[in-house]
């Protein structure tokens, strides 16, 4: 396949919806911008990416996305600094990861140049849509799904890769209280848990609804075999601070290799924080809470950024987290967002100027 | 919700595609009939089902089916006897199971009367499409997926339930050689393996492609924790005959409660066959093959009916199954298809006349 790209085809929207948007009251991911990038896979190769007006998709009812869950996605953000420069955060990590996800789901990989050129062309058209309000950004959703037809349970022969954008506020509003789950599981050894596969999320909705009914916001998943070890929170990786040590689970075929997660590990190390990447037993966290050494828990992800956890539930009992003056969560949140919004030096080279 | 149904709205197709179909050379699930049933879930309830011309679906790119895999499906068949009567096989089992699947995926359940009346109205219009050729039938695909919009990882507020039909020949053509899988897994304890969830299938495609590249047709999944026990084959439950005993794995939250599987268990018992429903160690199957007591292996499912397995691969070695004169597979296949095609008495009351 020739993956060198000459150009991206652009068809501009005749009118803009931007005047209807209240940028001071943005929810998460519910308002889309005027354009999207679309690229079709047919006859064994990806066609030329197009940036077109955001519009409905028309599909045959036998398209495999409706039957066999062949879809993966990414989550990214574009940030605008006070000089109206636009920045991305480690976009090539998302580009690589969507292909890692695609491979596991038997979806053809999308060339790096198509991804980056399509994304940049789209964002240049949508610059006005990038919020400047603190805590807001342009959420970017690259996704790919099977459009090929037929009821035979086998990979599709056609796919559609889309990048859409949504000016967004915080993912969580208010306190985040989590439930450590011991009945339901998110992923299997040798399964697709490390991939951002659509089906991983659908499987979490019902257990999360049960947790919400009990007053929690999110589930913390444990390993499906013993339910003794903390894995991730589905939309976030989990960090736990015991005394002054910051601990997070190692990635595996069950746990997403979070870009925020690995960035925070580097930033924490640079801050001189002792970071341990190892299995975390639920028992250890409960004991630390009981003996007063559990200082913090927080979730980390592109959508959630850093979400401090105020309490966790385990076996019908709630364990409150202390409120700290100088939390790692606040420190690391400042460090990472200062880089993302171009307010501080970027010694790791993570910022990517549009 | 009022689930008593007054009637199904019918809009007939102006022309039929039936003349273009070669009913003597049907593949599986690639040709669809003229109509489909559609029912939308909006504002907290299912609208009146409609039977309409088979047509494309138009969706917003942020519809949750494209992102979060919220979809489940069923597989059924309609059979035509020599008097042109049309029969279904245990349709209420499919109706119940799609709701069991839906519940786990946080999809609203579909009322029994909507399912049955929608299905019957559709099939009455499509009677001419039901093949009478031996080994062929009308494959029926009920499926439901999330149409609600937004990039927040949470259940959709709108859904679409569709029933489509495809006149089909056999699912497998020729010999079926399987690979016992020890690296990849299909499902987790506490996961969605018992549901006919789209994502369960997408996750199987890549490992199956690897198996196909080695000369196998299908993967036999083992438990994700030890890989020591046989689970199912993804599109089929598995039966193993050692000496004169027929063994199949118990259902669990990782294994689909197959309708063909449970029908075959009853038919085998009625035939006086010793049936054991218990965990099957891979080691036991290998040993039985080596000492000559492994007589048969076959897959069972609506699409595959009964698919005799001619060999299995395990740890780089192939184990051939003997060719038997009087196989359980052949006997049970005759028994179940005689009921399905109305060629024999139906003492279990499984047949359902349209």
XYZ file of C-alpha atoms in Angstrom, chain B residues 8-354:
347
model
C -47.348 -3.823 13.392
C -47.159 -1.087 10.759
C -46.419 -2.554 7.326
C -44.977 -0.767 4.317
C -44.444 -3.124 1.395
C -41.530 -2.935 -1.018
C -42.543 -1.805 -4.521
C -40.341 -4.380 -6.220
C -38.723 -7.659 -5.160
C -35.106 -8.768 -5.539
C -36.052 -12.442 -5.305
C -35.655 -13.182 -9.025
C -31.954 -12.323 -8.802
C -31.276 -15.066 -6.244
C -29.935 -18.534 -7.083
C -31.537 -20.604 -4.335
C -29.461 -23.651 -5.280
C -26.171 -21.891 -4.528
C -26.751 -19.977 -1.322
C -23.845 -18.834 0.806
C -24.374 -17.928 4.459
C -25.878 -14.553 5.359
C -24.834 -12.536 2.316
C -28.190 -11.997 0.547
C -30.977 -10.174 2.344
C -34.723 -10.294 1.678
C -36.985 -7.425 0.592
C -38.170 -6.289 4.037
C -36.992 -5.823 7.602
C -38.625 -5.129 10.930
C -37.539 -1.910 12.644
C -38.462 -0.615 16.070
C -37.003 2.484 17.722
C -36.515 3.132 21.421
C -36.990 6.813 22.265
C -38.041 8.788 25.341
C -37.959 5.698 27.521
C -40.085 3.317 25.466
C -40.215 1.208 22.341
C -42.285 2.685 19.519
C -44.624 0.571 17.363
C -42.674 -1.983 15.301
C -42.720 -1.462 11.546
C -42.052 -3.825 8.704
C -40.539 -1.734 5.907
C -38.547 -2.271 2.708
C -34.976 -3.337 3.547
C -33.073 -0.071 3.425
C -29.966 1.736 4.686
C -29.832 3.226 8.175
C -28.734 6.819 8.694
C -26.973 7.662 11.965
C -25.086 10.505 13.546
C -21.324 9.787 13.727
C -21.489 10.219 17.518
C -24.064 7.399 17.847
C -22.827 5.164 20.635
C -22.799 2.009 18.510
C -19.737 3.403 16.699
C -17.850 4.052 19.946
C -18.956 1.848 22.797
C -20.064 -1.440 21.258
C -23.543 -1.399 22.764
C -25.117 -4.105 20.596
C -26.464 -7.622 20.942
C -28.000 -10.004 18.439
C -29.670 -13.347 17.915
C -29.572 -16.036 15.247
C -32.702 -17.968 14.261
C -33.916 -19.888 11.247
C -37.222 -20.398 9.431
C -37.742 -23.772 7.739
C -40.206 -24.712 4.991
C -41.649 -28.213 4.839
C -42.741 -30.044 1.686
C -46.280 -28.678 2.084
C -44.935 -25.110 2.152
C -45.702 -24.697 5.827
C -43.206 -22.433 7.590
C -41.688 -23.367 10.962
C -39.539 -21.716 13.563
C -37.516 -23.582 16.190
C -37.998 -22.513 19.837
C -38.315 -18.797 18.924
C -39.212 -17.780 22.475
C -35.794 -18.992 23.582
C -34.196 -16.447 21.248
C -36.604 -13.784 22.426
C -35.679 -14.431 26.054
C -31.969 -14.659 25.339
C -31.723 -11.366 23.460
C -33.170 -9.697 26.546
C -30.680 -11.498 28.808
C -27.925 -10.199 26.519
C -29.458 -6.715 26.395
C -29.666 -6.452 30.166
C -25.949 -7.197 30.558
C -25.117 -4.554 27.954
C -27.417 -1.940 29.562
C -29.761 -2.016 26.553
C -33.516 -1.774 27.259
C -35.304 -5.115 26.973
C -37.613 -5.663 23.991
C -41.167 -6.816 24.824
C -42.011 -10.416 23.882
C -45.100 -9.422 21.948
C -43.197 -6.840 19.903
C -40.584 -9.460 19.059
C -43.029 -12.217 18.122
C -45.571 -10.053 16.279
C -42.841 -8.152 14.439
C -41.132 -11.398 13.480
C -44.328 -13.109 12.315
C -45.467 -10.087 10.285
C -42.060 -9.944 8.606
C -41.913 -13.671 7.864
C -45.424 -13.744 6.406
C -44.290 -11.147 3.872
C -41.061 -13.049 3.137
C -42.410 -16.614 2.823
C -41.246 -16.952 -0.767
C -37.694 -16.284 0.410
C -37.536 -19.401 2.591
C -35.504 -22.025 0.721
C -36.750 -25.589 0.468
C -33.384 -27.012 -0.588
C -31.874 -29.544 1.849
C -29.408 -27.815 4.162
C -30.786 -24.366 3.378
C -33.099 -22.179 5.424
C -33.994 -18.568 6.022
C -31.473 -17.227 8.518
C -33.122 -14.609 10.740
C -31.043 -11.939 12.443
C -32.681 -9.939 15.250
C -30.285 -7.269 16.546
C -30.383 -4.146 18.655
C -27.859 -1.348 18.916
C -27.334 2.064 20.487
C -28.293 5.011 18.289
C -28.190 7.657 21.034
C -25.548 10.344 20.594
C -22.554 11.701 22.489
C -18.938 10.854 23.288
C -19.486 10.337 27.021
C -18.834 6.679 27.876
C -22.298 5.880 29.207
C -25.369 3.982 27.957
C -27.293 5.525 25.075
C -30.793 6.958 25.461
C -31.958 5.703 22.044
C -31.785 2.280 20.384
C -32.860 0.531 17.214
C -34.149 -3.058 17.125
C -34.103 -4.690 13.689
C -34.980 -8.101 12.339
C -33.471 -8.909 8.953
C -33.531 -12.167 6.981
C -31.063 -13.893 4.678
C -31.771 -17.108 2.721
C -28.700 -19.163 3.562
C -26.812 -22.337 2.836
C -24.447 -24.064 5.310
C -22.264 -21.934 7.624
C -19.228 -24.152 7.106
C -18.450 -25.713 3.768
C -16.407 -28.873 4.064
C -14.308 -30.197 6.923
C -13.965 -28.275 10.162
C -10.516 -28.350 11.755
C -10.156 -26.493 15.033
C -7.262 -25.113 17.085
C -7.328 -25.277 20.870
C -6.272 -21.777 21.901
C -3.935 -21.156 24.828
C -2.807 -17.546 24.309
C -5.900 -15.537 23.489
C -9.207 -15.703 25.329
C -12.828 -15.068 24.484
C -14.254 -13.991 27.831
C -13.657 -13.183 31.477
C -15.282 -14.436 34.658
C -17.907 -11.813 35.391
C -17.706 -10.563 31.812
C -20.133 -10.671 28.896
C -19.239 -14.094 27.416
C -22.733 -15.522 28.046
C -24.297 -12.690 26.044
C -24.503 -12.508 22.268
C -22.725 -9.157 22.442
C -21.103 -7.743 19.322
C -17.780 -7.187 21.058
C -17.433 -10.895 21.889
C -17.183 -11.618 18.189
C -14.805 -8.807 17.176
C -12.387 -10.020 19.861
C -12.275 -13.475 18.264
C -11.449 -12.379 14.732
C -7.711 -11.786 15.115
C -6.930 -15.044 16.976
C -9.117 -16.849 14.414
C -7.158 -15.240 11.556
C -3.937 -16.553 13.141
C -5.507 -20.027 13.379
C -6.746 -19.852 9.778
C -3.200 -18.967 8.665
C -2.094 -22.249 10.282
C -4.757 -24.219 8.409
C -7.597 -24.308 10.949
C -11.197 -23.113 10.501
C -12.090 -22.130 14.034
C -10.637 -21.650 17.470
C -11.780 -23.627 20.502
C -11.531 -21.281 23.452
C -10.240 -22.350 26.823
C -10.725 -20.616 30.181
C -8.733 -17.382 30.404
C -7.185 -18.236 33.750
C -5.582 -21.654 33.239
C -6.286 -22.481 29.548
C -6.790 -26.051 30.795
C -10.524 -26.384 30.142
C -12.532 -26.288 26.937
C -15.190 -23.573 26.759
C -16.829 -22.995 23.379
C -15.950 -22.214 19.777
C -17.286 -18.688 19.523
C -19.932 -19.465 16.912
C -20.698 -22.924 18.351
C -20.871 -24.838 21.609
C -18.657 -27.917 21.664
C -19.600 -31.573 22.222
C -17.032 -34.314 22.741
C -17.663 -38.046 22.608
C -15.312 -40.276 24.584
C -16.199 -43.955 24.189
C -20.003 -43.764 24.182
C -20.343 -40.782 26.516
C -21.240 -37.372 25.133
C -19.698 -34.504 27.099
C -20.272 -30.766 26.918
C -19.114 -27.905 29.153
C -21.604 -26.433 31.604
C -22.792 -22.932 30.725
C -21.420 -20.094 32.832
C -21.024 -16.346 32.637
C -18.304 -17.041 30.058
C -20.218 -19.476 27.811
C -23.306 -18.908 25.652
C -26.423 -20.858 26.638
C -26.865 -22.317 23.156
C -30.382 -23.314 22.086
C -29.037 -25.999 19.754
C -26.772 -27.152 22.616
C -29.596 -27.645 25.055
C -31.860 -29.232 22.430
C -29.142 -31.744 21.553
C -28.666 -32.622 25.225
C -32.361 -33.509 25.446
C -32.359 -35.451 22.170
C -29.234 -37.373 23.132
C -30.729 -38.341 26.483
C -33.901 -39.479 24.740
C -31.739 -41.632 22.453
C -30.327 -43.302 25.555
C -26.904 -41.693 25.139
C -24.995 -41.081 28.354
C -24.618 -37.268 28.517
C -22.265 -35.548 30.940
C -22.384 -31.796 31.477
C -19.105 -31.022 33.148
C -15.774 -29.284 32.740
C -13.666 -30.876 30.023
C -9.897 -30.712 30.456
C -7.886 -30.332 27.257
C -5.564 -32.974 28.724
C -8.457 -35.455 28.895
C -9.288 -34.910 25.220
C -5.671 -35.293 24.143
C -5.310 -38.488 26.201
C -8.555 -39.862 24.790
C -7.274 -39.169 21.291
C -3.985 -40.902 22.073
C -5.594 -43.999 23.601
C -8.246 -44.290 20.895
C -11.303 -43.512 23.031
C -11.964 -40.073 21.484
C -14.710 -40.882 19.003
C -16.186 -37.521 17.997
C -16.060 -33.780 18.424
C -18.655 -31.463 16.987
C -19.832 -27.898 17.198
C -23.498 -27.020 17.714
C -25.235 -23.738 16.989
C -28.120 -22.237 15.031
C -25.918 -21.101 12.147
C -23.595 -24.134 12.171
C -26.339 -26.684 13.103
C -24.021 -29.624 13.918
C -20.551 -29.299 12.459
C -18.424 -32.425 12.849
C -14.812 -31.622 13.672
C -12.337 -33.676 11.684
C -9.180 -32.752 13.632
C -7.986 -30.493 16.410
C -4.629 -28.822 16.849
C -3.002 -28.449 20.249
C 0.547 -27.311 21.027
C 1.799 -27.592 17.447
C 0.376 -31.098 16.979
C -2.728 -32.228 15.100
C -5.057 -34.911 16.405
C -7.325 -36.545 13.828
C -10.827 -37.697 14.696
C -11.930 -41.110 13.353
C -14.598 -41.339 10.630
C -17.541 -43.178 12.158
C -20.357 -45.038 10.434
C -22.910 -44.285 13.120
C -21.855 -41.015 14.640
C -23.756 -39.183 17.319
C -23.329 -36.054 15.187
C -25.167 -37.622 12.258
C -27.860 -39.130 14.481
C -28.490 -35.889 16.380
C -28.341 -33.810 13.238
C -31.032 -35.995 11.702
C -33.137 -35.826 14.848
C -32.990 -32.023 15.186
C -33.405 -31.186 11.498
C -36.320 -33.662 11.216
C -38.058 -31.642 13.904
C -37.059 -28.312 12.372
C -38.260 -29.225 8.854
C -41.435 -30.968 10.152
C -40.345 -34.424 9.025
C -40.817 -36.098 12.406
C -42.828 -35.976 15.586
C -42.057 -33.024 17.856
C -42.638 -34.446 21.309
C -40.827 -31.568 23.035
C -43.055 -28.924 21.469
C -40.105 -27.051 19.966
C -41.612 -26.406 16.553
C -43.540 -23.158 16.124
C -45.845 -22.792 13.127
C -45.923 -19.433 11.416
